[in-house]
C-alpha cells in the first residue's frame, strides 16, 4: 500500500536534450504547491546521460534521476513503469505532467498501473486548507470543471497555465540516482528513429500556431511579413481563399469552408474580413487575434482580441516585441 | 471494377443521339475530362470507370442548360451526374472534403452548415415582426413558409428571410414556419449523388408536412421548390408549392400600393437556374421589380433560358475549390461581368446562393462598389418600409 | 489480426451546453451525443489495416447516447462486427469506469490490437487507451498518426510530437494504441449503405460488469466560462497594441 507523502513531483520532459519550457511552468507552480502542502518539490528525471540537466532544475528540492539506455527515447511503458517503481515506497501527493504527447501517455498508463486517480487538462491548481482544488478545461474550453482531489493524484497540465520564469533556476538541485526496474532491459517497445517533417509540405491542421493572411495582405511580396512572424512563433502561414486563388500560397494552406478546418492554439488573422465561409474553417481555434483596418469586420465577432490598425505597422512592432521577450 | 452500380440508369439514356449539344452548352464542359455526351457514351459501353477516376463527376453545377437543350429530352442534370456521383460514393471513392462535410452535416443536423437545429429560428429575432411556428400555432394556416437552410443560417441570407417576414406581415398573410423542426428539402444533396440521404430527408419532410394543415407552401429557395415540385411527387409526396416570386406576383395588386418608397435605380435581374430553366418562371420576378417605383429594369446579355449559372447549384456551393482548381475561374465572376456591362446600380437575384456568390465576385474581379447585389425580397422590403439607408 | 475499435460517445458541442441544477453535471434534456472525433480516426486506421492485411475489425461501444447509430455506421464502413456493452447509465460512466467496462469485455474476447482515440473532448479523469493499457497490462503507445503491421506480427507506429516530428516505435502485439489521426481522413460512407446495414445487420450485446470504483477526485463545480460576443479590442498607437499583444501571447505560453 502506498502512503502518500505531501511531496509534489514534476515529470521532466527534455526533447532534444534541453528541459522543455513547459516543465519549468510545472516546477514554478510545483514550488508553491509543495510549500503550501508542507512537502518537497521533486523533479523526476528519466533518460540516458542526462545528469547535466539537473543543473537547471534547482527550483526543486531534489532530483530523482534514473539513467538507463532504454529510457533515452520516450516510450510510455518504459517511463511509466519506471515512475511506478520510484513511487513504490511513497507516492507523492501530486504528480504534475504536461498535457503533451509524452505527458498524457505517461500519466494515463501510470494512473491505471499503480493505480492512482488522475485529472486531465488542468489549468489552475490551488491549495485550500490542505485540500487540493484543480480546474480543468473540457469540450474545447466550453466547460470548466473544479475538482477536489482525494489523496495522491496524477495531473496533466495545459501548456501556458503557469509562468515558466517561476521555474527557472541558475543552480542545480541535489540528485538522487535510482536504479531502473530490472525488466527495463527486456522492454519490448523500441523507438526506431525520429522522423523530421518534410520541408515543403505543411499540414496546417497539425500546426499549433497559424498566421493567416487575407485580401488585406494586398501583394504576394507582403507574404514575407507573415512568414517572418510565423518563424518567430514557430508557426506556419495559411490564408483565406482569395489569397490561394491568386496562387500566392498552395492549396494546402487554405483555411475555410472550401479548404481546411483548423483548431490551432493561436490563429492570428491579418487582413481577413471574416466571411462566414472563412469562419467555418477556424472559429474553434483556442485563441483568435484579428488585425484589420475595418472596425466593423465580422472577424471581430469571433476573435478573442482585436486590433484595428494597419498590419504593416502593427506586425513589425509586434515582432520587435517578441524578439525582445524571447531574448530575455 | 469500380462501377458495379445496381441502378439501371444507363438505359434512360438510350435515346441519346450523341449530338454534343449538352457538352457544347455546359458552362464547365471545356474543363471536364469527359463532356456529358462522352459520359453517356462511356456509360453505354460499360467504361464508366474512366469517368469515375476523374474530377468530371464533381464539376457539374446542375444549371439545367444541357437538359433544357437536349433534343431527346434527356434528364441529364437530374439523372446523369447524380448517378455518377452515387456510383463514385458507392465504389468507395472519396468526395471532395467540402462535399463530405456538407453531407455529413445534413445527415446529422438536417442542414449542410452543421448548425444546431435549435438555431434555425435565430434569424427571426432580427425581423422586427413575429414569425409564428406552426407547431405552436396549432391550427391551419394559409401559407406554410419553408425558409430553407441558407436564409435561416447564413448571415447574409438571414436579411432576406427577415425581409420576407416583414412582407408577409405587410400583406396580412396568414403564415407560419416549421421552425427548429425544419430540415433541408434536400435538392442539393440529391444532386450531389446522395440518394440515400435524399430519401431519408424526403421521409422526414413527408412525415413532418403530413402533421400540419396549410393552404399552400411558399418557399424562398428555388432549390427547395425544384425538388418539391418536380421530384417529391414522383416519390409519392405532392404538395402545392410556389416560390415567393410566384406568390408575391399573384398578390401584386395588394402589394403594389404598399411600395411607397421609390428606389430610383437601374436594376438588372439574374435568372437563376431552378426558377428559370427548371421551372420556366421568368416574368414573375420582373413584374415584381417593375412594380417598385423608380426602378428602371435593364436586361443583361444571356437572360431567361440562356442565363449563365452563378455556379452555386447542385452542390456547387460545396465544390468551390474543386471547380476552381479545374477551371481557374468562377462562373459568378463570368456572370458579374454581364451585370456590370448593363451599367446597372443593382443586381437583383431570387436565389439565396447568389447574393454571397455575386458579392464575392465583385471583390474578386476588383469591381467592389460598382454595383450592389440584392435579393428581390430586400428591394421590395425597402420600398414598403420607410428605411433610411440601403444596407451595404 | 483481430482488431477491436472502441467507440466513445461525447457531448455534441454544436448545441449550447447547459449545466443541470446540481451544478456538477451537464443537463441532458437537449444534450445530443456524437462519436468522438479521434475514435472516427481510430476506426479509419483499423479499416486501413483490414484493407491491407485482411484483419478482422470489431467495433465496441458502451450503450448510451446514440451508440447504436455509431456502431451501425462502423459496420457500414466495413467493420466485421459490432458490440454494444449494456446496461450503462445514460450519459455513460467516467473514463475510468468506461475503461473498466471495456477491459472486462476485452478479457473475455481478446484482440491482438485495441485501437481507440487517444483523447476525447470531455475527458476529465483520464484518457481511455492509456488507462486500458494499464488495466489489461498490455503494451501501449498513444498520439499515433499511423499504425502499420510489421512482418514479425508486431506493430510499427508513428507517435506524433509538436512541429510535425514523429517517433517511429515498434512494439509486439497484443497492444493498445491511442490514435490521434489516421493516415487518411475518415472515409465517407453513403447514407444508403448505413440504412441498408441498419436493416440487415445485428449489433451484438455484451454485459456491462461493474467493478469497484477506485477513489477518484470529486467534482465540486461544472460551469461555463464567461462568454465573449465580441473581441476585446486593444487600443492605442501600433507600438502600444503590439506590446499588449506580445504580453498576451507570452502569458498564454505561445512564445517558444
PDB file of N, CA and C in Angstrom, chain B residues 121 123-124 129-139 141 143-145 147 165 168-169 173-179:
ATOM      1  N   UNK B 121     -34.219  29.244 -35.977  1.00  0.00           N
ATOM      2  CA  UNK B 121     -35.118  30.394 -35.922  1.00  0.00           C
ATOM      3  C   UNK B 121     -34.421  31.646 -35.386  1.00  0.00           C
ATOM      4  N   UNK B 123     -32.681  33.790 -36.822  1.00  0.00           N
ATOM      5  CA  UNK B 123     -32.808  34.926 -37.740  1.00  0.00           C
ATOM      6  C   UNK B 123     -34.055  35.750 -37.415  1.00  0.00           C
ATOM      7  N   UNK B 124     -35.091  35.071 -36.873  1.00  0.00           N
ATOM      8  CA  UNK B 124     -36.364  35.750 -36.638  1.00  0.00           C
ATOM      9  C   UNK B 124     -36.235  36.863 -35.598  1.00  0.00           C
ATOM     10  N   UNK B 129     -40.690  41.644 -36.695  1.00  0.00           N
ATOM     11  CA  UNK B 129     -42.093  41.213 -36.689  1.00  0.00           C
ATOM     12  C   UNK B 129     -42.124  39.775 -36.164  1.00  0.00           C
ATOM     13  N   UNK B 130     -43.317  39.320 -35.787  1.00  0.00           N
ATOM     14  CA  UNK B 130     -43.399  37.967 -35.244  1.00  0.00           C
ATOM     15  C   UNK B 130     -43.356  36.941 -36.369  1.00  0.00           C
ATOM     16  N   UNK B 131     -42.729  35.820 -36.066  1.00  0.00           N
ATOM     17  CA  UNK B 131     -42.652  34.726 -37.027  1.00  0.00           C
ATOM     18  C   UNK B 131     -43.281  33.498 -36.370  1.00  0.00           C
ATOM     19  N   UNK B 132     -44.548  33.229 -36.669  1.00  0.00           N
ATOM     20  CA  UNK B 132     -45.226  32.110 -35.983  1.00  0.00           C
ATOM     21  C   UNK B 132     -44.653  30.759 -36.410  1.00  0.00           C
ATOM     22  N   UNK B 133     -44.597  29.844 -35.457  1.00  0.00           N
ATOM     23  CA  UNK B 133     -44.149  28.476 -35.733  1.00  0.00           C
ATOM     24  C   UNK B 133     -45.378  27.587 -35.742  1.00  0.00           C
ATOM     25  N   UNK B 134     -45.550  26.823 -36.802  1.00  0.00           N
ATOM     26  CA  UNK B 134     -46.817  26.103 -36.990  1.00  0.00           C
ATOM     27  C   UNK B 134     -47.134  25.123 -35.869  1.00  0.00           C
ATOM     28  N   UNK B 135     -46.104  24.541 -35.263  1.00  0.00           N
ATOM     29  CA  UNK B 135     -46.374  23.582 -34.194  1.00  0.00           C
ATOM     30  C   UNK B 135     -46.916  24.283 -32.955  1.00  0.00           C
ATOM     31  N   UNK B 136     -46.643  25.591 -32.839  1.00  0.00           N
ATOM     32  CA  UNK B 136     -47.163  26.338 -31.703  1.00  0.00           C
ATOM     33  C   UNK B 136     -48.498  26.995 -32.034  1.00  0.00           C
ATOM     34  N   UNK B 137     -48.689  27.322 -33.295  1.00  0.00           N
ATOM     35  CA  UNK B 137     -49.925  27.966 -33.733  1.00  0.00           C
ATOM     36  C   UNK B 137     -51.101  26.993 -33.643  1.00  0.00           C
ATOM     37  N   UNK B 138     -50.813  25.722 -33.912  1.00  0.00           N
ATOM     38  CA  UNK B 138     -51.769  24.624 -33.732  1.00  0.00           C
ATOM     39  C   UNK B 138     -53.097  24.818 -34.468  1.00  0.00           C
ATOM     40  N   UNK B 139     -53.038  25.369 -35.667  1.00  0.00           N
ATOM     41  CA  UNK B 139     -54.254  25.450 -36.490  1.00  0.00           C
ATOM     42  C   UNK B 139     -53.808  25.530 -37.936  1.00  0.00           C
ATOM     43  N   UNK B 141     -52.980  27.103 -41.388  1.00  0.00           N
ATOM     44  CA  UNK B 141     -52.541  28.419 -41.858  1.00  0.00           C
ATOM     45  C   UNK B 141     -52.687  28.458 -43.374  1.00  0.00           C
ATOM     46  N   UNK B 143     -50.512  29.907 -45.465  1.00  0.00           N
ATOM     47  CA  UNK B 143     -49.195  29.710 -46.077  1.00  0.00           C
ATOM     48  C   UNK B 143     -48.247  29.056 -45.098  1.00  0.00           C
ATOM     49  N   UNK B 144     -47.704  27.912 -45.499  1.00  0.00           N
ATOM     50  CA  UNK B 144     -46.590  27.333 -44.741  1.00  0.00           C
ATOM     51  C   UNK B 144     -45.328  27.776 -45.470  1.00  0.00           C
ATOM     52  N   UNK B 145     -44.535  28.567 -44.800  1.00  0.00           N
ATOM     53  CA  UNK B 145     -43.350  29.135 -45.432  1.00  0.00           C
ATOM     54  C   UNK B 145     -42.147  28.251 -45.117  1.00  0.00           C
ATOM     55  N   UNK B 147     -38.531  28.107 -45.152  1.00  0.00           N
ATOM     56  CA  UNK B 147     -37.472  29.107 -45.201  1.00  0.00           C
ATOM     57  C   UNK B 147     -36.221  28.540 -45.878  1.00  0.00           C
ATOM     58  N   UNK B 165     -40.396  37.982 -43.976  1.00  0.00           N
ATOM     59  CA  UNK B 165     -41.329  38.005 -42.834  1.00  0.00           C
ATOM     60  C   UNK B 165     -42.074  39.332 -42.778  1.00  0.00           C
ATOM     61  N   UNK B 168     -44.691  39.519 -45.545  1.00  0.00           N
ATOM     62  CA  UNK B 168     -45.885  38.736 -45.216  1.00  0.00           C
ATOM     63  C   UNK B 168     -46.795  39.538 -44.293  1.00  0.00           C
ATOM     64  N   UNK B 169     -46.175  40.171 -43.300  1.00  0.00           N
ATOM     65  CA  UNK B 169     -46.973  40.966 -42.368  1.00  0.00           C
ATOM     66  C   UNK B 169     -47.621  42.143 -43.071  1.00  0.00           C
ATOM     67  N   UNK B 173     -50.624  38.325 -44.597  1.00  0.00           N
ATOM     68  CA  UNK B 173     -50.685  36.897 -44.921  1.00  0.00           C
ATOM     69  C   UNK B 173     -50.735  36.063 -43.641  1.00  0.00           C
ATOM     70  N   UNK B 174     -51.587  35.075 -43.632  1.00  0.00           N
ATOM     71  CA  UNK B 174     -51.661  34.144 -42.508  1.00  0.00           C
ATOM     72  C   UNK B 174     -50.620  33.054 -42.767  1.00  0.00           C
ATOM     73  N   UNK B 175     -49.455  33.204 -42.161  1.00  0.00           N
ATOM     74  CA  UNK B 175     -48.361  32.274 -42.453  1.00  0.00           C
ATOM     75  C   UNK B 175     -47.761  31.711 -41.176  1.00  0.00           C
ATOM     76  N   UNK B 176     -47.004  30.660 -41.346  1.00  0.00           N
ATOM     77  CA  UNK B 176     -46.213  30.096 -40.246  1.00  0.00           C
ATOM     78  C   UNK B 176     -45.020  29.356 -40.846  1.00  0.00           C
ATOM     79  N   UNK B 177     -43.995  29.165 -40.023  1.00  0.00           N
ATOM     80  CA  UNK B 177     -42.810  28.415 -40.454  1.00  0.00           C
ATOM     81  C   UNK B 177     -42.733  27.113 -39.664  1.00  0.00           C
ATOM     82  N   UNK B 178     -41.836  26.235 -40.091  1.00  0.00           N
ATOM     83  CA  UNK B 178     -41.656  24.964 -39.386  1.00  0.00           C
ATOM     84  C   UNK B 178     -40.762  25.126 -38.157  1.00  0.00           C
ATOM     85  N   UNK B 179     -39.899  26.141 -38.166  1.00  0.00           N
ATOM     86  CA  UNK B 179     -39.035  26.361 -37.011  1.00  0.00           C
ATOM     87  C   UNK B 179     -37.965  25.299 -36.870  1.00  0.00           C
TER      88      UNK B 179
END
